[in-house]
Coordinates of N, CA and C in Angstrom, one line a residue:
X1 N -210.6 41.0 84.2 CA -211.5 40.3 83.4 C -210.9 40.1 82.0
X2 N -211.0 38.9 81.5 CA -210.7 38.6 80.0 C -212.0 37.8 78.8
X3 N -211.7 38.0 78.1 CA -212.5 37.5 77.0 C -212.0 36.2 76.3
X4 N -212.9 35.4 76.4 CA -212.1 33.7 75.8 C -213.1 33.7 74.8
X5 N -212.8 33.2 73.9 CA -213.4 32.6 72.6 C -213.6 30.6 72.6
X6 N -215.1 30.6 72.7 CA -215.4 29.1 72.9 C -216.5 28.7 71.9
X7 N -216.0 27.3 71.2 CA -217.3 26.8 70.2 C -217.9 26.0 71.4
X8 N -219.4 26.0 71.0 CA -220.2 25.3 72.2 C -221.4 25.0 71.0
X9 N -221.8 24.0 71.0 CA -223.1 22.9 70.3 C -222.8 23.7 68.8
X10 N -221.3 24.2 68.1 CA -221.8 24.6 67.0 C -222.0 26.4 66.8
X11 N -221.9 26.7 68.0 CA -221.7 28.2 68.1 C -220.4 28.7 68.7
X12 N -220.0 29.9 68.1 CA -219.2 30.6 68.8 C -219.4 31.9 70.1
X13 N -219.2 31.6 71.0 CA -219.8 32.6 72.1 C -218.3 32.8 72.8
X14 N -218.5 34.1 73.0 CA -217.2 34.9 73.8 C -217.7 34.9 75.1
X15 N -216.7 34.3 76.2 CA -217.3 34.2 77.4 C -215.8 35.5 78.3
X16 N -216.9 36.3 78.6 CA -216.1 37.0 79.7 C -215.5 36.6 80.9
X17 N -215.0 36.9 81.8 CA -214.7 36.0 83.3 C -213.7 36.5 83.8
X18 N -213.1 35.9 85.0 CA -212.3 35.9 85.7 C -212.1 34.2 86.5
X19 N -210.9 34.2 85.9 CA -210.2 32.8 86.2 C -209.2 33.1 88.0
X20 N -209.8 31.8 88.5 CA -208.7 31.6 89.7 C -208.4 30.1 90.4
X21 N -207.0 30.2 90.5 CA -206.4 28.8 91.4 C -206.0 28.9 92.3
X22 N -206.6 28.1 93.0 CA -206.6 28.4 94.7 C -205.4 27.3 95.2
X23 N -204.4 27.5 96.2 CA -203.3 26.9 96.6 C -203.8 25.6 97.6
X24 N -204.5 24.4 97.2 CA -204.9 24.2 98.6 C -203.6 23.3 99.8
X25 N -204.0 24.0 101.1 CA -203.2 23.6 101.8 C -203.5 22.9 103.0
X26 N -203.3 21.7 102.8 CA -203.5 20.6 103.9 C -205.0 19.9 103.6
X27 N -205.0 18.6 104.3 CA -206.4 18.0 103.5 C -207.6 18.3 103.7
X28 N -207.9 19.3 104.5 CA -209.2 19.9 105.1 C -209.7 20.7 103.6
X29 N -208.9 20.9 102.8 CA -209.8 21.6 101.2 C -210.5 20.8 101.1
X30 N -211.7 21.4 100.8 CA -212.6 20.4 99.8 C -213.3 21.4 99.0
X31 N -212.9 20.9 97.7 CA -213.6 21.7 96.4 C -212.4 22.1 95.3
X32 N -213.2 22.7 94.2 CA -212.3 22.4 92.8 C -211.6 23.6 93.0
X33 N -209.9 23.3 93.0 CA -208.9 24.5 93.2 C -208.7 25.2 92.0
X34 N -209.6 24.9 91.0 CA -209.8 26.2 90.0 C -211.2 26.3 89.8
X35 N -211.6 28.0 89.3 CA -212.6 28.2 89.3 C -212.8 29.3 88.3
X36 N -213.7 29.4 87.6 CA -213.7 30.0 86.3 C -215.6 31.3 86.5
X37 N -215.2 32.4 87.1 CA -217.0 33.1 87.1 C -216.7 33.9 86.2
X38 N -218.2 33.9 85.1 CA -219.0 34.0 84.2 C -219.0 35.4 84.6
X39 N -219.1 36.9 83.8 CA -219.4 37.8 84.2 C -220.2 38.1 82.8
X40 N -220.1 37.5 81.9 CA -220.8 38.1 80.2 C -220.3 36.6 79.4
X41 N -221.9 36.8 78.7 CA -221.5 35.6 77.9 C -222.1 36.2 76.3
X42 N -221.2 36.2 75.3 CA -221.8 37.4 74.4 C -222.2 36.0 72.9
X43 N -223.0 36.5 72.2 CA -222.7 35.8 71.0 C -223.4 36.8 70.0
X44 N -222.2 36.9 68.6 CA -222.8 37.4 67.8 C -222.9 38.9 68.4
X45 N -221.9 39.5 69.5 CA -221.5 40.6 70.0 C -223.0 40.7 70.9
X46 N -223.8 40.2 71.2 CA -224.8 40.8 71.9 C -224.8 40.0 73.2
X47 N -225.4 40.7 74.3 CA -225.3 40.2 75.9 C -226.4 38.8 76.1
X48 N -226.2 37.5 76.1 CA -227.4 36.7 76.2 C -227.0 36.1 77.3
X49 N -226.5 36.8 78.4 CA -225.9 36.3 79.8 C -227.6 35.9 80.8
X50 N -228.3 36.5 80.8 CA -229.5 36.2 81.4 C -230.2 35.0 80.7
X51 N -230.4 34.9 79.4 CA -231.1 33.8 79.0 C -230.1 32.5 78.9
X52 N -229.4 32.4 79.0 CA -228.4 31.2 78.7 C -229.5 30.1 80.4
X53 N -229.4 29.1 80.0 CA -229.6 28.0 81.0 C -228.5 27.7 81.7
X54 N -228.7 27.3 83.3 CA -227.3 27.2 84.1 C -226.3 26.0 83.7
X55 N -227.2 24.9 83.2 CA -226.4 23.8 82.6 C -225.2 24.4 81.6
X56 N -225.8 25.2 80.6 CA -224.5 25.4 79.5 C -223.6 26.8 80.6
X57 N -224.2 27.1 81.0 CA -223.1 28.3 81.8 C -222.4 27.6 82.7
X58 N -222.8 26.4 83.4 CA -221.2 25.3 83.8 C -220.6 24.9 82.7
X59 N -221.1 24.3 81.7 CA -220.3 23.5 80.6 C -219.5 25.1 80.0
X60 N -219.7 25.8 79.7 CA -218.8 26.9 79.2 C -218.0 27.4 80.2
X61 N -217.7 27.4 81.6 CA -216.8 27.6 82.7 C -216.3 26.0 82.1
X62 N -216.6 25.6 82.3 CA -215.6 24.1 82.1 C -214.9 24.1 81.0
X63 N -215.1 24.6 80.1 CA -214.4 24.6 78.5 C -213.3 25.7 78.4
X64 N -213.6 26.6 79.5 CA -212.8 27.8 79.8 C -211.5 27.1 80.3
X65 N -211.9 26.3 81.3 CA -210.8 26.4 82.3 C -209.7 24.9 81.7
X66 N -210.5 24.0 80.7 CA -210.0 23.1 80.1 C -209.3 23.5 78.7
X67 N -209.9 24.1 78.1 CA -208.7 25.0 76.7 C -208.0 25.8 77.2
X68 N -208.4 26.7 77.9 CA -206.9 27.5 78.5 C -205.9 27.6 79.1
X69 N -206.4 26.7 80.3 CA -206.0 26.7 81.4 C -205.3 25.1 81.5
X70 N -205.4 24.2 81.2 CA -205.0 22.9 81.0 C -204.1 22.3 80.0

């Protein structure tokens, strides 16, 4: 598990996780060969992993896997 540092609407929130790329082989994949799960989403050092809405907890996997990873 690592810790990323992401601005989102103006805030900074540290998002925990575990990043993975999956090798796909042959055309029967279907689905995104990277994948970014949320384990803590902290802001301001405190745990607001339960209250966050699922919308911004995709857009912060996505921001993960697009600053770092891309």
């Amino acid at each position: 598990m690592k810790d990323y540092g992401i601005k989102y609407l103006d805030l900074e929130f540290t998002v925990r996780g575990n990043y993975e790329k999956e090798d796909p082989q042959g055309y029967e994949f279907q689905g995104d060969p990277e994948s970014f799960e949320i384990y803590e989403i902290l802001l301001d050092d405190k745990d607001i992993t339960d209250i966050v809405d699922d919308y911004v907890v995709k857009e912060l996997e996505e921001r993960v896997i697009n600053e770092y990873y891309r």
